[in-house]
Coordinates of C-alpha atoms in Angstrom, one line a residue:
M1 CA 29.7 33.5 2.1
A2 CA 26.9 31.4 0.6
P3 CA 26.9 27.8 1.7
R4 CA 28.3 25.3 -0.9
F5 CA 25.7 22.6 -1.7
S6 CA 26.4 19.1 -3.2
C7 CA 23.0 19.5 -5.0
D8 CA 19.9 21.6 -5.0
V9 CA 17.6 18.9 -3.5
V10 CA 18.2 15.7 -1.8
V11 CA 15.3 13.2 -2.1
I12 CA 15.1 10.7 0.7
G13 CA 13.6 7.5 -0.7
A14 CA 13.4 6.0 -4.2
G15 CA 9.8 4.9 -4.3
A16 CA 7.1 6.2 -6.5
A17 CA 7.0 9.6 -4.6
G18 CA 10.7 10.1 -4.6
L19 CA 11.1 9.3 -8.3
A20 CA 8.2 11.4 -9.3
A21 CA 9.7 14.3 -7.4
A22 CA 13.1 13.8 -8.9
A23 CA 11.6 13.7 -12.4
T24 CA 9.9 17.1 -11.9
L25 CA 13.0 18.7 -10.4
S26 CA 15.5 17.4 -12.9
K27 CA 13.3 18.4 -15.9
A28 CA 13.4 21.9 -14.4
G29 CA 17.3 21.7 -14.5
R30 CA 17.7 21.3 -10.7
S31 CA 20.4 18.9 -9.4
V32 CA 19.0 16.1 -7.4
T33 CA 20.5 13.3 -5.3
I34 CA 18.3 10.4 -4.4
L35 CA 19.2 8.4 -1.3
E36 CA 17.6 4.9 -1.0
A37 CA 18.3 2.5 1.9
R38 CA 17.4 -0.6 -0.2
D39 CA 19.4 -2.3 -2.9
R40 CA 16.6 -1.6 -5.3
I41 CA 14.3 1.2 -6.3
G42 CA 10.6 1.1 -6.1
G43 CA 9.9 1.3 -2.3
R44 CA 6.6 -0.5 -1.6
I45 CA 6.3 -1.3 -5.3
F46 CA 8.2 -4.7 -5.5
T47 CA 7.8 -6.7 -8.7
R48 CA 9.7 -9.9 -9.0
E49 CA 10.4 -11.6 -12.3
D50 CA 10.4 -15.4 -12.6
P51 CA 11.9 -16.6 -15.9
G52 CA 9.8 -19.7 -15.8
F53 CA 6.5 -17.8 -15.3
P54 CA 4.5 -15.8 -17.8
I55 CA 3.5 -12.9 -15.5
P56 CA 5.4 -11.0 -12.9
I57 CA 5.1 -11.7 -9.2
E58 CA 3.8 -8.6 -7.3
L59 CA 4.9 -8.6 -3.7
G60 CA 3.8 -4.9 -3.1
A61 CA 1.4 -2.7 -5.0
E62 CA -0.6 -4.6 -7.6
F63 CA -4.0 -2.9 -8.5
I64 CA -4.9 0.4 -10.1
H65 CA -8.0 1.7 -8.5
G66 CA -10.3 3.6 -11.0
E67 CA -8.7 5.5 -13.9
P68 CA -6.0 7.8 -12.3
P69 CA -4.4 10.0 -15.0
E70 CA -1.0 10.0 -13.2
T71 CA -0.6 6.3 -13.3
L72 CA -2.2 5.7 -16.7
A73 CA 0.0 8.4 -18.3
L74 CA 3.2 6.6 -17.1
L75 CA 1.8 3.3 -18.6
Q76 CA 1.1 5.0 -21.9
K77 CA 4.6 6.4 -21.9
A78 CA 6.0 2.9 -21.4
G79 CA 3.7 1.5 -24.2
A80 CA 2.0 -0.7 -21.6
L81 CA -1.6 -1.6 -21.0
A82 CA -3.8 -2.1 -17.8
L83 CA -6.2 -5.0 -17.9
E84 CA -9.4 -4.6 -16.0
S85 CA -9.8 -7.2 -13.2
P86 CA -13.2 -9.1 -13.0
D87 CA -15.3 -8.5 -9.9
D88 CA -16.5 -12.1 -9.3
H89 CA -16.3 -12.7 -5.5
W90 CA -16.9 -16.1 -3.8
T91 CA -17.3 -16.5 0.0
F92 CA -16.8 -19.6 2.0
R93 CA -19.3 -19.9 4.8
D94 CA -21.1 -22.7 6.5
G95 CA -19.0 -25.3 4.7
K96 CA -19.6 -24.1 1.2
L97 CA -18.6 -21.5 -1.4
S98 CA -21.2 -19.2 -2.7
R99 CA -21.1 -16.1 -4.9
R100 CA -20.9 -13.0 -2.8
E101 CA -24.0 -11.0 -2.7
A102 CA -23.6 -7.3 -3.3
F103 CA -23.2 -5.6 0.1
L104 CA -21.4 -2.4 -0.7
D105 CA -24.6 -0.5 -1.5
E106 CA -26.0 -1.5 1.9
A107 CA -22.7 -0.7 3.6
R108 CA -22.6 2.8 2.0
E109 CA -26.2 3.4 3.1
L110 CA -25.2 2.5 6.6
M111 CA -22.1 4.7 6.4
K112 CA -24.2 7.7 5.5
Q113 CA -25.3 7.7 9.1
V114 CA -21.8 9.0 10.0
K115 CA -22.7 12.5 8.9
R116 CA -25.1 12.7 11.8
Y117 CA -22.4 12.4 14.4
K118 CA -20.8 15.6 15.9
H119 CA -17.6 13.7 16.8
D120 CA -15.6 11.1 15.1
I121 CA -15.6 7.6 16.4
S122 CA -13.9 4.3 15.4
V123 CA -15.5 1.9 12.9
A124 CA -15.9 -0.7 15.6
D125 CA -17.8 1.7 17.9
F126 CA -19.9 2.8 14.9
L127 CA -20.9 -0.8 14.2
E128 CA -22.1 -1.1 17.8
R129 CA -24.4 1.9 17.6
A130 CA -28.1 1.3 17.5
E131 CA -28.6 2.4 13.9
S132 CA -25.8 0.0 12.7
Q133 CA -27.5 -2.9 14.6
R134 CA -30.4 -2.5 12.1
A135 CA -28.0 -3.7 9.4
S136 CA -27.6 -7.5 9.2
P137 CA -24.8 -9.2 11.1
D138 CA -23.5 -10.4 7.8
V139 CA -23.1 -6.9 6.4
R140 CA -21.4 -5.7 9.6
A141 CA -19.0 -8.6 9.6
R142 CA -18.1 -7.9 6.0
I143 CA -17.5 -4.2 6.8
R144 CA -15.1 -5.2 9.5
L145 CA -13.4 -7.6 7.1
M146 CA -13.1 -5.0 4.4
V147 CA -11.7 -2.4 6.8
Q148 CA -9.0 -4.9 7.7
G149 CA -8.4 -6.2 4.3
F150 CA -8.9 -3.3 1.9
D151 CA -7.7 -0.6 4.2
A152 CA -5.2 -2.7 6.3
A153 CA -6.8 -0.9 9.3
D154 CA -7.8 -1.8 12.8
P155 CA -11.6 -1.2 13.1
A156 CA -11.1 -0.3 16.8
R157 CA -8.7 2.5 15.8
A158 CA -9.7 3.6 12.3
S159 CA -11.7 6.8 11.8
V160 CA -15.2 6.0 10.7
R161 CA -15.4 9.4 9.0
A162 CA -12.4 8.7 6.9
I163 CA -13.6 5.2 6.0
A164 CA -17.1 6.6 5.1
K165 CA -15.5 9.3 2.9
E166 CA -13.2 6.8 1.2
W167 CA -16.1 4.3 0.5
S168 CA -18.3 7.1 -1.0
G169 CA -15.6 7.7 -3.6
D170 CA -14.4 5.8 -6.7
S171 CA -11.8 3.7 -5.1
V172 CA -14.2 1.2 -3.5
G173 CA -16.6 -0.6 -5.8
N174 CA -17.7 2.4 -7.9
A175 CA -14.9 2.1 -10.4
P176 CA -13.0 -0.7 -12.0
Q177 CA -9.8 -2.2 -10.7
S178 CA -7.1 -3.1 -13.2
K179 CA -3.5 -4.4 -13.2
P180 CA -0.6 -3.1 -15.2
V181 CA 0.5 -5.7 -17.8
G182 CA 4.1 -6.4 -16.9
G183 CA 3.4 -5.4 -13.3
Y184 CA 4.1 -2.2 -11.5
A185 CA 7.8 -2.5 -12.5
V186 CA 6.6 -0.9 -15.8
V187 CA 5.6 2.2 -13.9
I188 CA 8.9 2.4 -12.2
R189 CA 10.8 2.0 -15.5
A190 CA 8.7 4.9 -16.9
L191 CA 9.5 7.0 -13.9
L192 CA 13.2 6.3 -14.5
R193 CA 12.8 7.4 -18.1
N194 CA 11.2 10.6 -16.9
L195 CA 14.4 11.6 -15.1
D196 CA 16.9 13.9 -16.7
H197 CA 19.9 11.9 -15.8
R198 CA 22.2 14.8 -16.4
H199 CA 20.9 16.3 -13.2
V200 CA 20.1 13.2 -11.1
Q201 CA 22.4 11.0 -9.0
T202 CA 21.0 7.9 -7.2
K203 CA 22.7 6.2 -4.3
L204 CA 21.3 2.8 -3.3
Q205 CA 22.1 1.0 -0.1
T206 CA 22.5 4.3 1.5
I207 CA 20.8 4.5 4.9
V208 CA 20.0 8.0 6.1
R209 CA 20.8 8.4 9.8
T210 CA 20.5 12.1 10.5
V211 CA 19.0 15.2 8.8
N212 CA 20.5 18.4 10.2
W213 CA 18.5 21.3 8.9
Q214 CA 17.8 25.0 9.2
A215 CA 16.0 27.5 7.0
G216 CA 17.7 27.4 3.7
S217 CA 20.0 24.4 4.0
V218 CA 20.1 20.7 4.8
N219 CA 22.9 18.4 5.8
V220 CA 22.3 14.6 5.5
E221 CA 24.5 12.1 7.2
A222 CA 24.1 8.5 5.9
D223 CA 25.8 5.1 5.9
S224 CA 26.6 3.9 2.4
L225 CA 28.5 0.9 0.9
H226 CA 31.6 3.1 0.9
G227 CA 31.2 4.2 4.5
A228 CA 29.7 7.3 6.1
I229 CA 28.8 10.1 3.7
N230 CA 27.8 13.7 4.3
L231 CA 25.6 15.5 1.8
A232 CA 24.6 19.2 1.7
A233 CA 21.6 20.6 -0.2
R234 CA 19.5 23.6 -0.4
C235 CA 16.4 21.6 0.7
A236 CA 15.1 18.0 1.1
I237 CA 12.1 16.1 0.0
V238 CA 11.3 13.4 2.6
T239 CA 9.3 10.4 1.3
L240 CA 9.9 8.1 4.3
P241 CA 6.9 5.9 5.3
I242 CA 5.1 7.4 8.4
S243 CA 6.1 4.3 10.3
I244 CA 9.8 5.4 10.1
L245 CA 8.9 9.0 10.9
Q246 CA 7.1 7.8 14.0
L247 CA 10.1 5.9 15.4
P248 CA 11.7 7.3 18.6
P249 CA 15.2 8.8 18.0
D250 CA 16.8 6.1 19.9
D251 CA 15.5 3.3 17.7
P252 CA 18.2 1.8 15.5
G253 CA 16.0 2.3 12.4
S254 CA 15.0 5.8 12.9
V255 CA 16.0 8.8 10.9
R256 CA 16.9 11.6 13.3
F257 CA 16.0 15.2 12.5
A258 CA 17.8 18.0 14.1
P259 CA 16.0 20.1 15.2
V260 CA 13.1 17.6 15.7
L261 CA 10.0 18.0 13.6
K262 CA 7.7 19.4 16.3
Q263 CA 5.1 20.5 13.7
K264 CA 4.7 16.9 12.5
I265 CA 4.2 15.2 15.9
T266 CA 0.5 15.8 16.0
P267 CA -0.4 14.7 12.4
L268 CA 1.9 11.6 12.8
S269 CA 0.1 10.7 15.9
R270 CA -3.2 10.7 14.0
L271 CA -2.1 8.3 11.3
A272 CA -1.0 4.7 11.3
L273 CA 0.6 2.3 8.8
G274 CA -1.4 -0.8 8.4
P275 CA 0.1 -4.2 8.5
V276 CA -0.3 -6.6 5.6
I277 CA 0.8 -10.2 4.8
K278 CA 0.9 -11.0 1.1
A279 CA 2.0 -14.4 -0.2
V280 CA 2.0 -15.2 -3.9
L281 CA 1.4 -18.9 -4.4
K282 CA 2.3 -20.6 -7.7
F283 CA 0.6 -24.0 -8.4
R284 CA 1.0 -26.7 -11.0
T285 CA -2.5 -26.0 -12.4
M286 CA -5.5 -23.7 -11.9
F287 CA -7.0 -26.5 -9.8
W288 CA -9.9 -24.3 -8.7
T289 CA -11.3 -24.1 -12.2
R290 CA -11.9 -27.9 -12.2
L291 CA -13.8 -28.0 -8.9
D292 CA -17.7 -28.1 -8.7
K293 CA -18.0 -28.5 -12.5
G294 CA -16.1 -25.4 -13.3
R295 CA -18.2 -22.9 -11.4
Y296 CA -15.2 -21.0 -10.2
R297 CA -13.6 -20.7 -13.6
N298 CA -14.1 -16.9 -13.7
A299 CA -13.7 -16.3 -10.0
A300 CA -11.5 -13.3 -9.2
F301 CA -11.6 -13.4 -5.3
F302 CA -12.2 -16.1 -2.7
H303 CA -13.0 -15.0 0.9
G304 CA -13.1 -17.2 4.0
L305 CA -14.7 -15.3 6.8
G306 CA -12.9 -16.0 10.1
L307 CA -9.9 -17.8 8.6
P308 CA -6.4 -16.7 9.5
V309 CA -5.8 -15.8 5.8
P310 CA -9.2 -14.7 4.7
T311 CA -8.7 -13.4 1.1
F312 CA -7.2 -14.9 -2.0
W313 CA -7.3 -13.6 -5.5
T314 CA -6.6 -15.1 -8.9
S315 CA -4.5 -13.7 -11.7
L316 CA -7.5 -12.9 -13.9
P317 CA -7.9 -11.6 -16.5
Q318 CA -4.7 -13.5 -17.3
R319 CA -5.1 -17.2 -16.7
V320 CA -2.2 -18.6 -14.9
P321 CA -2.0 -21.0 -11.8
L322 CA -1.4 -18.2 -9.3
L323 CA -3.3 -17.3 -6.2
T324 CA -2.4 -14.3 -4.0
A325 CA -3.0 -14.8 -0.2
W326 CA -3.8 -11.6 1.6
T327 CA -4.6 -10.5 5.2
G328 CA -4.4 -7.1 6.7
G329 CA -5.1 -5.1 9.9
P330 CA -5.3 -6.9 13.3
N331 CA -5.6 -10.3 11.4
A332 CA -2.1 -9.7 10.0
E333 CA -0.6 -8.7 13.3
Q334 CA -0.6 -12.3 14.4
F335 CA 2.1 -12.9 11.9
A336 CA 4.3 -10.0 13.1
N337 CA 7.1 -12.3 14.1
A338 CA 6.2 -15.3 11.8
D339 CA 8.8 -16.7 9.4
T340 CA 8.1 -17.4 5.8
S341 CA 7.3 -21.1 6.2
T342 CA 4.7 -20.3 8.9
I343 CA 3.0 -17.8 6.6
I344 CA 2.9 -20.2 3.7
K345 CA 1.7 -23.0 5.8
T346 CA -1.1 -20.9 7.3
A347 CA -2.2 -19.7 3.9
L348 CA -2.4 -23.2 2.5
E349 CA -4.5 -24.3 5.6
S350 CA -6.9 -21.4 4.9
L351 CA -7.1 -22.3 1.2
R352 CA -7.7 -25.9 2.1
E353 CA -10.7 -24.8 4.2
I354 CA -12.1 -22.6 1.5
F355 CA -12.1 -25.5 -1.0
H356 CA -13.5 -27.7 1.7
K357 CA -10.7 -30.2 1.5
H358 CA -11.7 -31.2 -2.0
I359 CA -8.1 -31.1 -3.2
D360 CA -4.6 -31.3 -1.7
V361 CA -3.5 -27.7 -2.3
A362 CA 0.0 -28.3 -0.8
D363 CA 0.6 -31.1 -3.3
E364 CA -0.3 -28.6 -6.1
L365 CA 2.1 -25.9 -4.8
E366 CA 5.2 -25.4 -6.9
A367 CA 6.6 -22.2 -5.3
A368 CA 5.7 -19.4 -2.9
Y369 CA 6.9 -15.8 -2.8
V370 CA 6.5 -13.8 0.4
H371 CA 7.6 -10.3 1.4
H372 CA 6.9 -9.5 5.0
W373 CA 6.2 -5.8 5.0
Q374 CA 6.0 -5.5 8.8
Q375 CA 9.5 -7.0 9.1
D376 CA 10.9 -4.9 6.3
P377 CA 13.1 -2.4 8.2
F378 CA 12.5 0.3 5.7
A379 CA 8.7 0.0 5.5
R380 CA 7.4 -1.6 8.8
G381 CA 4.0 -1.9 7.3
A382 CA 2.0 -1.5 4.0
Y383 CA 0.0 1.8 3.7
S384 CA -1.6 4.4 5.9
Y385 CA -5.0 4.9 7.4
E386 CA -6.5 7.6 9.5
L387 CA -7.1 7.2 13.3
V388 CA -10.1 8.5 15.2
G389 CA -10.0 12.3 15.1
A390 CA -7.4 12.5 12.3
G391 CA -9.0 15.6 10.8
N392 CA -6.7 17.1 8.3
A393 CA -3.7 15.2 9.5
R394 CA -2.6 14.3 5.9
A395 CA -2.5 17.9 4.8
Q396 CA -0.7 18.9 8.0
L397 CA 1.9 16.1 7.3
A398 CA 2.4 17.4 3.8
K399 CA 3.0 21.0 4.8
P400 CA 6.6 22.2 4.1
L401 CA 8.8 23.4 7.0
E402 CA 10.7 26.7 6.6
D403 CA 10.8 26.3 2.8
T404 CA 13.4 23.7 3.4
L405 CA 11.9 20.3 4.2
F406 CA 9.1 19.1 1.9
F407 CA 7.1 16.0 2.5
A408 CA 5.7 13.4 0.1
G409 CA 4.4 9.8 0.1
E410 CA 1.0 8.2 -0.1
A411 CA 0.2 9.3 3.5
T412 CA 0.6 12.9 2.6
D413 CA -1.9 12.9 -0.3
T414 CA -5.5 14.0 0.6
E415 CA -7.3 12.5 -2.4
E416 CA -5.6 9.2 -3.3
S417 CA -3.8 8.2 -0.2
T418 CA -2.8 4.5 0.3
T419 CA -2.2 4.1 -3.5
V420 CA 0.6 4.4 -6.0
T421 CA -1.3 7.3 -7.6
G422 CA -1.3 9.1 -4.3
A423 CA 2.5 8.6 -4.0
L424 CA 3.0 10.0 -7.5
R425 CA 0.8 13.0 -6.9
S426 CA 2.5 13.8 -3.7
G427 CA 6.0 13.6 -5.2
A428 CA 5.0 16.0 -8.0
R429 CA 3.4 18.4 -5.5
A430 CA 6.4 18.4 -3.2
A431 CA 8.7 19.0 -6.2
Q432 CA 6.6 22.0 -7.3
E433 CA 6.7 23.4 -3.8
A434 CA 10.6 23.1 -3.8
L435 CA 10.8 24.6 -7.2
A436 CA 8.9 27.6 -6.1
V437 CA 11.5 28.2 -3.4
L438 CA 14.5 27.5 -5.6
K439 CA 13.3 30.0 -8.2

């Protein structure tokens, strides 16, 4: 007798990848159940609305890198726009702020040396090589800062091959960055409209504990608001962050697979989820536009080399009194156990240094919004990066198992990893793989 399934496909995770997968499957007439541990959809997209503020508060994904068709198509469907962000950077050093000199061209030239190496090494080791020493100390320091900040990676562990490849593409400096008007919540709403709700059921606050699987069938055990549930499906699309997949089975937050995913042990060991601290600071006024006779009026980014929180960006092109504090990689690990008040205090201290104590930034502060992604039990980090010797780890992680388990999420995309676009692409790809089997 054929097994009785609750649905054709169970999708684990209601982030961008899971919703994109569910949309593709449901449009093809397949029944889908989405299981989401949080009390909201969106995953690492987390847009907060403040009724007293003219723009949304982005605690997760914020920028669109380049002009990715997948993301822009969803914005168009929602009737929304993306506004290009200016590229005006200022760096605090030696007690003063100065406009950042272009260094990416020099950094890319330096990274071309990577092709000469027979074996992969870390970014930190590469910067210690003789050919790297010919670059200025300033450029090498900025490369380290960018690897930590932009890639949320540890230079001592990150693959220099992967970083060099990424920086030679459009995502870093070669293409504009923009922000969705209305925040990334607009993209999530467009994804929801793409679902054929006749075929989709979504269960929030449902924490998957065990995935029992064999070729041709999946049984998921989960804890829900109504108690334990058991869900049978023909196959599953797994969109869990790699940090959750990397947890040992005895960790309280792990999702246990039976049998274990032996084929995924190696690729998972070659990837890491970078830590990030992001705090959105709301002020009474755009005080920085008044300093030094208005020279920072069009500033997009402020950088403070060596500060605990080294990067801040403004809300431009929209002019509102908002600064986003950001730190990633090893610099963010010092906040692993920090509470919200400590994070805000440290961000304000760094901001006070950047503006050289010309203004009482704490007195200007009206509100602060923080989401600690390292402490989020369902994320435990921000986005993925490749470790030394990663090779084709992302493609290996994405490979289906027994035409039954399919894998999606930004870490599984080989072209646009770390981004919302990568998550969207991976969800659509995994859904097509599942549809080929279901047919």
